[in-house]
Coordinates of C-alpha atoms in Angstrom, one line a residue:
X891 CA 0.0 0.0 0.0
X892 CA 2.8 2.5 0.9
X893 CA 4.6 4.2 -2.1
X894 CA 6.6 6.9 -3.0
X895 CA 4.4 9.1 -5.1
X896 CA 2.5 11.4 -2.9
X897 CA -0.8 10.5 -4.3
X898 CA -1.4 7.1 -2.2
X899 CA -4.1 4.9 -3.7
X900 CA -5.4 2.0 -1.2
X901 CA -5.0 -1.5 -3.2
X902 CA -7.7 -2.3 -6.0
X903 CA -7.6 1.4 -6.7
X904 CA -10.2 2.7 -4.3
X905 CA -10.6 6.7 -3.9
X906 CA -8.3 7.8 -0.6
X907 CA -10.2 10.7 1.3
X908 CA -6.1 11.5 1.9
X909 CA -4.7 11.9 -1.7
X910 CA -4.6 15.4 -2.7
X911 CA -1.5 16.9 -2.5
X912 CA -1.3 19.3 -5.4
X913 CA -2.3 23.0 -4.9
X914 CA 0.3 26.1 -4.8
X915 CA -1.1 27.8 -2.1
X916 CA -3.2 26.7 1.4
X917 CA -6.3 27.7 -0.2
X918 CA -6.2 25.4 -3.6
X919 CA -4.7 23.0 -1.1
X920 CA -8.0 23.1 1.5
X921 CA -10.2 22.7 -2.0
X922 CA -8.4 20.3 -2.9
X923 CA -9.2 18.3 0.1
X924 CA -12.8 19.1 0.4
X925 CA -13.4 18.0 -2.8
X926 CA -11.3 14.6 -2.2
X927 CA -13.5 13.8 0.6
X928 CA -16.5 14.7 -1.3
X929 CA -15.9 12.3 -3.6
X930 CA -14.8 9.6 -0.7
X931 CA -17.8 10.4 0.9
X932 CA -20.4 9.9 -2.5
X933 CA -18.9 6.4 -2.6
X934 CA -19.6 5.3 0.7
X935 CA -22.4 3.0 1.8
X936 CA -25.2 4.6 3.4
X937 CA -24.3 2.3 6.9
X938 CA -20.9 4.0 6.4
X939 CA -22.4 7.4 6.5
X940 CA -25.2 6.5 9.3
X941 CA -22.1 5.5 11.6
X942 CA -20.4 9.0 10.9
X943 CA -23.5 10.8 12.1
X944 CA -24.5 8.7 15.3
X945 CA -20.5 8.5 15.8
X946 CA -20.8 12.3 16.1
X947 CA -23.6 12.7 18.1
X948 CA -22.3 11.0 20.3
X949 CA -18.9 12.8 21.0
X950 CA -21.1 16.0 20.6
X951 CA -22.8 14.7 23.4
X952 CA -19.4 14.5 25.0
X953 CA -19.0 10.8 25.3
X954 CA -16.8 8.3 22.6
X955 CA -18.9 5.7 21.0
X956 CA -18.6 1.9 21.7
X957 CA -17.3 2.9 25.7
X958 CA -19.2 2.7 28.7
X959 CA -18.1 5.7 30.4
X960 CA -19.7 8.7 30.1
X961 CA -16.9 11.5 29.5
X962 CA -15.2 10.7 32.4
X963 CA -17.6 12.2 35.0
X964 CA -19.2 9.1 36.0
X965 CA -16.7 8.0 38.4
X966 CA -16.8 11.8 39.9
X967 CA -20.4 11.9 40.3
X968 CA -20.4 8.3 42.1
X969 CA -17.7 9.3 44.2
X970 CA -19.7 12.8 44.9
X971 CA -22.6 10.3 45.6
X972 CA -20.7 9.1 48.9
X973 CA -18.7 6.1 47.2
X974 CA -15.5 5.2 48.5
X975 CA -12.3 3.6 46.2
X976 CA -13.4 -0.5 47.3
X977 CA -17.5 0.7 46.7
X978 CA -16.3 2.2 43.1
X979 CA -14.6 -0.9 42.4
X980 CA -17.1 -3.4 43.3
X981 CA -20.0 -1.5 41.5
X982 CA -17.9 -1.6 38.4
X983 CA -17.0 -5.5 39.5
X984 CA -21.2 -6.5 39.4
X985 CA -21.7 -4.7 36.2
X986 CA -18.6 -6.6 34.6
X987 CA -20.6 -9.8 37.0
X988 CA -23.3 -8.6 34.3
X989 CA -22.0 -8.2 31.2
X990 CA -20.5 -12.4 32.0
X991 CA -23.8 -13.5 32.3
X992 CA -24.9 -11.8 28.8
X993 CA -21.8 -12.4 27.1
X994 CA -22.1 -16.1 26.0
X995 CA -26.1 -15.2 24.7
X996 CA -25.7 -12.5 23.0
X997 CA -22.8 -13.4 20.6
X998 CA -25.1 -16.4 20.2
X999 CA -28.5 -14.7 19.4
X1000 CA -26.4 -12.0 17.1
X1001 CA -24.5 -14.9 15.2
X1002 CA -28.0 -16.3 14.4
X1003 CA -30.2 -13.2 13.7
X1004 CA -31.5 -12.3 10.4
X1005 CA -31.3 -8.8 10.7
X1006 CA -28.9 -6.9 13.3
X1007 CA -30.9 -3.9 13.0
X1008 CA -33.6 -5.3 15.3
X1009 CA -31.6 -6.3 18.3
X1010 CA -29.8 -2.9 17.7
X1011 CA -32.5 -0.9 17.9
X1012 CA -34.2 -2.7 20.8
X1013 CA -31.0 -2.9 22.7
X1014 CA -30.3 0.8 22.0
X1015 CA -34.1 1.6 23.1
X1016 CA -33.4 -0.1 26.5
X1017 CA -30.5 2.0 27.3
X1018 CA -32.4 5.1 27.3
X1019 CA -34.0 4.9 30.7
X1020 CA -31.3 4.2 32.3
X1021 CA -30.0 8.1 31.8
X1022 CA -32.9 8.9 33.7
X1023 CA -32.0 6.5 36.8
X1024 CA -28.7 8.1 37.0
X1025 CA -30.1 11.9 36.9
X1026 CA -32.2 11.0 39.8
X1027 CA -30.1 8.7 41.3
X1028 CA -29.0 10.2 45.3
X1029 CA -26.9 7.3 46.2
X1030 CA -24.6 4.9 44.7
X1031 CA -26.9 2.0 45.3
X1032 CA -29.6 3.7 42.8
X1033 CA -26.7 4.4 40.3
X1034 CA -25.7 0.6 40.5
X1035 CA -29.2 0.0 39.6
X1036 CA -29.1 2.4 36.7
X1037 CA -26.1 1.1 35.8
X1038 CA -26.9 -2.7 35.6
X1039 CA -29.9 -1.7 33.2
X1040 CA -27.5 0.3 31.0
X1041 CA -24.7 -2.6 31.2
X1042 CA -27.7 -5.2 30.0
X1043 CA -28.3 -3.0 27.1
X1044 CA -24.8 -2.4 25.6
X1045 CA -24.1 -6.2 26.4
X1046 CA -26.3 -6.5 23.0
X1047 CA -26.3 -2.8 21.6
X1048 CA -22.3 -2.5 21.4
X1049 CA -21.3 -6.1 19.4
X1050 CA -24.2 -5.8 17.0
X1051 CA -23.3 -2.3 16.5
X1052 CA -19.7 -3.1 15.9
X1053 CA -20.8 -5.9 13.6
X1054 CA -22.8 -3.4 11.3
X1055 CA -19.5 -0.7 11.7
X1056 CA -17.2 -2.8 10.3
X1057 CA -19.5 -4.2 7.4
X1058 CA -19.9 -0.7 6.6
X1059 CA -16.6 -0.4 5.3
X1060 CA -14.7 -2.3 2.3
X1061 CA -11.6 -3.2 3.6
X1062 CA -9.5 -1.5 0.2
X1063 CA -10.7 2.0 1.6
X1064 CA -10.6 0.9 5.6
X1065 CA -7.8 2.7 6.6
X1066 CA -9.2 5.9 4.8
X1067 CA -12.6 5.3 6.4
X1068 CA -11.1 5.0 9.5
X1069 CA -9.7 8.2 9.7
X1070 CA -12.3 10.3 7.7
X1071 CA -14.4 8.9 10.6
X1072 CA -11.9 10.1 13.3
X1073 CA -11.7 13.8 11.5
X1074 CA -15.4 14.1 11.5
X1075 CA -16.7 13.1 14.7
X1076 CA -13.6 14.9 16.0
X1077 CA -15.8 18.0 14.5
X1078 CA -18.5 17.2 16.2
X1079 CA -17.0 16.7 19.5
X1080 CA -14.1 19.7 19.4
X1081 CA -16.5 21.9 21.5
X1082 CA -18.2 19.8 23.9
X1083 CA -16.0 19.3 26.6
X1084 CA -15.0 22.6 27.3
X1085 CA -19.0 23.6 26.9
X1086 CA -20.1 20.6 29.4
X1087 CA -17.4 22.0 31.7
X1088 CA -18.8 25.4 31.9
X1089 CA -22.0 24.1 32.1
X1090 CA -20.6 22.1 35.2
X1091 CA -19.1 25.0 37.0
X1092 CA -22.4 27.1 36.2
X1093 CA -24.2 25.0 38.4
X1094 CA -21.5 24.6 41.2
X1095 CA -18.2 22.9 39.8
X1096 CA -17.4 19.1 40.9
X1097 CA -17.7 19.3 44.5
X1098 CA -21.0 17.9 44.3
X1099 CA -23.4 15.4 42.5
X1100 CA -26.2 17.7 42.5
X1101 CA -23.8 19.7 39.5
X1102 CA -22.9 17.0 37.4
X1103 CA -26.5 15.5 37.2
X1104 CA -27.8 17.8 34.1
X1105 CA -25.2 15.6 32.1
X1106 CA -27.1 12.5 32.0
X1107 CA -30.3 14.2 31.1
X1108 CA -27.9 15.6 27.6
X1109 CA -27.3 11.8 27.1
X1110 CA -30.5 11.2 27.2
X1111 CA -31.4 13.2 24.6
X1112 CA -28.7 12.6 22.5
X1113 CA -29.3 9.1 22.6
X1114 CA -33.0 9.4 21.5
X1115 CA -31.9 11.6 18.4
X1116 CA -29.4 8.7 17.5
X1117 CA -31.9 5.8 18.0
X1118 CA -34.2 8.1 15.7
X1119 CA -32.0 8.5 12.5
X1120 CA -30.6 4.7 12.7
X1121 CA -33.9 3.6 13.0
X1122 CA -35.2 5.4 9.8
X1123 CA -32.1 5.2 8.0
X1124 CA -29.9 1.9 8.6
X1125 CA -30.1 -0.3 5.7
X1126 CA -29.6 -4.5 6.3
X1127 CA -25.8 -5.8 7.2
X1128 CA -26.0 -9.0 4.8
X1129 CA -24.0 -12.0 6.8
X1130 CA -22.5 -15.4 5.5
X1131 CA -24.1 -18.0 7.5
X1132 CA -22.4 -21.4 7.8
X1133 CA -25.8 -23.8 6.7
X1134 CA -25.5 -25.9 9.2
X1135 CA -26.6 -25.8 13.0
X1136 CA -24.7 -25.4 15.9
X1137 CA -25.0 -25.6 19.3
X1138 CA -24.1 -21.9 21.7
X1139 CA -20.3 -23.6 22.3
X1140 CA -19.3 -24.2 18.2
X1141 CA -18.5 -20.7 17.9
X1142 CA -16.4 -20.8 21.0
X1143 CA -14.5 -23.9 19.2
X1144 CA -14.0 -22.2 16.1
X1145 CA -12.4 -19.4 18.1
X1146 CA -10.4 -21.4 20.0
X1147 CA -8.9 -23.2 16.9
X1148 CA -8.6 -20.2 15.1
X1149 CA -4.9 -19.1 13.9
X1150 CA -2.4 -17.7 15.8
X1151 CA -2.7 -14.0 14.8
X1152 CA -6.3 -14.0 15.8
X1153 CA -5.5 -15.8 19.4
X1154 CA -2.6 -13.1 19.8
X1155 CA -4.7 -9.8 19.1
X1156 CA -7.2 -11.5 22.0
X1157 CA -4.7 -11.5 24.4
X1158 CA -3.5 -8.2 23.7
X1159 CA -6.8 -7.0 23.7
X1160 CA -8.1 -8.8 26.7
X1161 CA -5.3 -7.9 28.9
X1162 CA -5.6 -3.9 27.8
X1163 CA -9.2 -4.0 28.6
X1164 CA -7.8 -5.9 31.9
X1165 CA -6.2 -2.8 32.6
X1166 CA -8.6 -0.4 31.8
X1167 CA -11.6 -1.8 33.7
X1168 CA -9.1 -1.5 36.4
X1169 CA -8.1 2.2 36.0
X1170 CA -11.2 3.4 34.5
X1171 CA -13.3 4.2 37.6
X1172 CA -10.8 6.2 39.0
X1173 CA -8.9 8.3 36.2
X1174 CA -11.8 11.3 36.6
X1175 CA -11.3 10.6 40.2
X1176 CA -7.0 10.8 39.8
X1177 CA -7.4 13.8 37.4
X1178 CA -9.0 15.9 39.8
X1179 CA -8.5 14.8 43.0
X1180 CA -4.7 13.3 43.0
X1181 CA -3.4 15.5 40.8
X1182 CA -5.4 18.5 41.0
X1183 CA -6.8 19.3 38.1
X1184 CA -9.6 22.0 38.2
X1185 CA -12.7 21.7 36.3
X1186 CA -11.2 23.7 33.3
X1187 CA -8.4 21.6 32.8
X1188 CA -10.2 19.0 32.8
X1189 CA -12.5 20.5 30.1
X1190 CA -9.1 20.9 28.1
X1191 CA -8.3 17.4 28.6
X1192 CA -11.6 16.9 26.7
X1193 CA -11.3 19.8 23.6
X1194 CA -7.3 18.4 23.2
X1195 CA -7.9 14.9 21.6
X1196 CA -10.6 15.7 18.9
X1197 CA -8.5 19.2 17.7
X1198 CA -5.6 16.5 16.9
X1199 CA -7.9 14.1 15.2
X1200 CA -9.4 17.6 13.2
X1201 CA -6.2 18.9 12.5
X1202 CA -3.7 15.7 11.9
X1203 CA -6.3 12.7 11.5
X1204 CA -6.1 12.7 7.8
X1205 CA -2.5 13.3 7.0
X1206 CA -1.2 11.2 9.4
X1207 CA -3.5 8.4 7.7
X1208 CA -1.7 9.8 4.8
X1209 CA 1.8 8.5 6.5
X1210 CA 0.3 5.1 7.2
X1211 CA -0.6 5.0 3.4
X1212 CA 2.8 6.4 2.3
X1213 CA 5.1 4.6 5.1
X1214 CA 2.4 1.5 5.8
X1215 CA 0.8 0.5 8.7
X1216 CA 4.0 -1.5 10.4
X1217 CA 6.0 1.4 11.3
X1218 CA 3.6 3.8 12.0
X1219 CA 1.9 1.1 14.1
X1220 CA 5.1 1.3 16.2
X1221 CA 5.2 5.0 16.1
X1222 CA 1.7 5.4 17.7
X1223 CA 2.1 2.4 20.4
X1224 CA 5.1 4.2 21.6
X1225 CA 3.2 8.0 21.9
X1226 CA 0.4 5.3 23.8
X1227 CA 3.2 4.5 26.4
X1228 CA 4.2 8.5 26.8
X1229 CA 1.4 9.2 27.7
X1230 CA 0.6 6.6 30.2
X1231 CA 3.9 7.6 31.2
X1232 CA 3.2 11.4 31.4
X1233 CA -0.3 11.2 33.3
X1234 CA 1.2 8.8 36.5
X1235 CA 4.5 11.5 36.4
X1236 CA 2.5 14.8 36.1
X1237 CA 3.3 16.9 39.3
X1238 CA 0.7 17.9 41.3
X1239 CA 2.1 21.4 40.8
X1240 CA 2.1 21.5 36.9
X1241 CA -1.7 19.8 36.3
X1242 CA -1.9 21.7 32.9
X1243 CA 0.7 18.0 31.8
X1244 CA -2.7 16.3 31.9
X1245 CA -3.6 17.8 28.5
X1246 CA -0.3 16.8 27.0
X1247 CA -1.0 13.4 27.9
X1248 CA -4.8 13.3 25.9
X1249 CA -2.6 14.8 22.7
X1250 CA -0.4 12.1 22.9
X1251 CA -3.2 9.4 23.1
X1252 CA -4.5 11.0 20.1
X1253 CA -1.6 11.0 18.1
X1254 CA -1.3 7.5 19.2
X1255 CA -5.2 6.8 18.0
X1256 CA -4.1 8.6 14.4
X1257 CA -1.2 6.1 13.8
X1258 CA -2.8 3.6 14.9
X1259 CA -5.2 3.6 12.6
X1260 CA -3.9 0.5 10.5
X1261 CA -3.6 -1.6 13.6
X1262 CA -7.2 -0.9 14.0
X1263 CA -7.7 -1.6 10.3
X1264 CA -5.5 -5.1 10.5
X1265 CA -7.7 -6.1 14.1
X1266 CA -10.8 -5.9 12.0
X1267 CA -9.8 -7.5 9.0
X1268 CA -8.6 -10.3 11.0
X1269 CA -11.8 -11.6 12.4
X1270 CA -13.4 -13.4 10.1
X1271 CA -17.0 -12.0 9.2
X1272 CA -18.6 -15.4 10.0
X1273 CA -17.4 -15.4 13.8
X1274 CA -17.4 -12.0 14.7
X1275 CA -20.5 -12.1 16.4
X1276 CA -18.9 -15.6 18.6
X1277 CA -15.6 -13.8 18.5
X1278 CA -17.4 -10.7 20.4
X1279 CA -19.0 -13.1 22.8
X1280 CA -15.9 -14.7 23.4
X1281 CA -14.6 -11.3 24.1
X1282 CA -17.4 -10.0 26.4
X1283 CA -17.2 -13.5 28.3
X1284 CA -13.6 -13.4 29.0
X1285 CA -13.8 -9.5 29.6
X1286 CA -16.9 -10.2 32.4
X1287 CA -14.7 -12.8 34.0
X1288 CA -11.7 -10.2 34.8
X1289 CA -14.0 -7.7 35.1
X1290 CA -15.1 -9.0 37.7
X1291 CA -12.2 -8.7 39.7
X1292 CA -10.2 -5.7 37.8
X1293 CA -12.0 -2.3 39.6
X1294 CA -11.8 -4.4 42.9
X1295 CA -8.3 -4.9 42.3
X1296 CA -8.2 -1.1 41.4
X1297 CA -10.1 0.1 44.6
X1298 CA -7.2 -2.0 46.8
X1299 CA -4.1 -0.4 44.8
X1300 CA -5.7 2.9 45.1
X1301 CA -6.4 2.5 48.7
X1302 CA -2.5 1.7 48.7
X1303 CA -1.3 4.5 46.4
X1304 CA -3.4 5.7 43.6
X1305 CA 0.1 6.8 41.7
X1306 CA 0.9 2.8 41.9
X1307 CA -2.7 1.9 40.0
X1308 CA -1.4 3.9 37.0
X1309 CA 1.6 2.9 36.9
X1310 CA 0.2 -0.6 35.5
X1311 CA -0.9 0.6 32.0
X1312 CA 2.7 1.6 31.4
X1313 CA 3.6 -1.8 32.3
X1314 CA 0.9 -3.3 30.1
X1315 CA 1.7 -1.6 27.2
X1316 CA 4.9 -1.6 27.1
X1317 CA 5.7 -4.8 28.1
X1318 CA 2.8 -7.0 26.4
X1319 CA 0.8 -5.5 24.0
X1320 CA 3.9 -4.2 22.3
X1321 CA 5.6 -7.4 22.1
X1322 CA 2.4 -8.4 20.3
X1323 CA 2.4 -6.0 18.0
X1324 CA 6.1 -6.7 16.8
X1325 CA 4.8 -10.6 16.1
X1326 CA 1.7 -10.0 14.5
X1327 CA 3.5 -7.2 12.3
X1328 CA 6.5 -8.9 11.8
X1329 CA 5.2 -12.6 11.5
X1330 CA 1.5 -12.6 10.5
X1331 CA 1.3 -9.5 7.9
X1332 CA 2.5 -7.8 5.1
X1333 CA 3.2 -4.4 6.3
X1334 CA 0.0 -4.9 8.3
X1335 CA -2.3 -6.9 6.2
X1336 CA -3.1 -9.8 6.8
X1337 CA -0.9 -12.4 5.4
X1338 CA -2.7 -15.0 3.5
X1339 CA -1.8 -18.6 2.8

């Protein structure tokens, strides 16, 4: 894919969003660009285009789509609620309980429906009340509550809707998709942090739950918007089907006997969500209350990751095309480990580091964009429903344990708890990395036999 002309082409000759680079001045070089991502954008399918709009209502709303948390101010608002560290982690401990007992049945009911759509749509529509449970909620008990109805939902809502993401895109255009998607819903979401924070220290700043509440009610209603246009507007995912039956465990088999690369990106993908179950409830928490960040800075920390994706999403998906996905895999892993590096080493006198550290994941997020790619590519279509409740099932089962695990480290030294994603990263996801690149690809495709 990578070449030395500076007009890169994905293979088969698809459009690249990313391939203008004529022009003799910025402005013939900004029309230039438009008009290439016009013409990406004509081509796409109409999933494709459905994803960029709910994708960007959703970080307009503040949050990033396919995660749980809820721009980071869940975990303040439960700690506001009267929760201590061990409490956090073992609400976040029965959810993950939860999402075990789903995981198993609903990568079996997605691998054998006949149309996604519907158990997207009802598993979208039952999230919706629980933003309600959590604006009322007045203790953490009520917010579990809220929480377990919301887990139950995305335990469906979040596999079928990666299903139907990843169809949406041909896999000679991914990369480009990829990042046209990152630019865009970056867009969207540029403004919202800062705004959500003012709107937070309007109504009293984060000393208290009672000012945080508004925020779920905005989910709320962002949510029903999206549910709305997928709903009118999401065409049918076609899936191959294998004819013949099986039983709720085949899929589990395949899995299991699958080839190495695929077994490798599970364990580097289960042990990074290991991690981040484990660190999650608390990094709102660290931000503000271990290394004093005030409500602004926090809002920074939120308006710093999409202006990178706005400003280098798209050429630096124009690196991976020109230099390939390999070495600007290892480019981005490396910014991943600076800045889990950066945010355990920021003093407690210099807080304004913590927006440094959401720039480097960014620039991480825009390199990495052909890992992403190659993850996708390398799940085959007919098991990616199994393969996602193989995921979910392992993911419940350390789940379970991870924010309890958390709570304990934190009640030892909360600098200690973030101390392990560096660790993580660096020491077994990157190895990973270097194998499947090295071993199982060609420059980052997938190799095949």
């Amino acid at each position: 894919m990578a070449g030395k002309s500076p007009v890169a082409l994905p293979p088969g000759g698809g459009q690249s969003i990313h391939s203008y680079s004529g022009g003799h001045h910025l402005a013939g070089l900004l029309v230039g660009i438009i008009s290439e991502m016009k013409k990406f954008w004509t081509k796409q399918k109409t999933n494709y285009k459905i994803m960029i709009a709910r994708d960007s209502l959703t970080m307009f709303s503040g949050r990033r789509s396919l995660e749980r948390g809820m721009g980071g101010y869940d975990s303040i608002f439960l700690s506001r609620l009267g929760a201590s560290a061990l409490q956090i982690g073992y609400i976040n401990g029965i959810q993950s309980l939860l999402s075990l007992l789903l995981a198993m049945p609903s990568g079996w009911f997605i691998d054998r429906s006949t149309d996604i759509r519907r158990i997207y749509f009802a598993s979208f529509a039952l999230s919706l009340p629980a933003f309600i449970g959590l604006y009322l909620a007045s203790d953490w008990k009520l917010y579990l509550v809220a929480m377990l109805i919301y887990t139950a939902a995305i335990s469906v809502q979040f596999p079928s809707q990666l299903i139907i993401d990843i169809d949406s895109m041909d896999d000679t255009t991914r990369v480009s998709g990829l990042a046209f998607h990152r630019t865009i819903t970056a867009l969207a979401g540029v403004a919202s942090p800062m705004l959500i924070a003012l709107a937070i220290n309007y109504f009293g700043g984060l000393s208290s739950a009672n000012n945080i509440r508004p925020l779920f009610l905005l989910f709320f209603i962002a949510d029903a918007v999206i549910l709305y246009i997928v709903y009118r507007h999401l065409e049918p995912v076609t899936i191959e089907r294998e004819k013949k039956k099986q039983n709720p465990l085949d899929g589990v088999k395949a899995l299991l006997e699958s080839p190495v690369p695929l077994k490798l990106l599970m364990v580097s993908e289960i042990s990074t969500v290991f991690v981040m179950l484990m660190i999650s409830p608390f990094r709102g928490i660290y931000q503000v209350d271990i290394k004093t960040a005030t409500i602004f800075i926090f809002g920074w920390i939120g308006v710093a990751e999409p202006a990178i994706d706005i400003f280098l999403s798209i050429p630096l998906a124009n690196l991976v095309d020109k230099y390939g996905r390999k070495k600007t895999a290892y480019i981005g892993h490396i910014f991943g480990i600076l800045a889990r590096l950066l945010l355990v080493a920021t003093p407690i006198s210099l807080p304004t580091l913590l927006i440094m550290v959401s720039v480097l994941g960014s620039l991480e997020g825009c390199l990495y964009v052909g890992m992403d790619a190659y993850s996708q590519e390398a799940i085959p279509q007919q098991v990616r429903g199994s393969y996602m409740g193989l995921r979910n099932l392992i993911v419940g089962v350390i789940g379970i344990a991870s924010p309890v695990i958390g709570g304990y480290i934190w009640e030892i030294n909360p600098d200690l708890l973030f101390w392990v994603p560096v660790a993580q990263w660096s020491l077994i996801a990157f190895p990973i990395l270097v194998i499947l690149m090295e071993r199982y690809s060609v420059d980052g495709y997938i190799r095949t036999q």
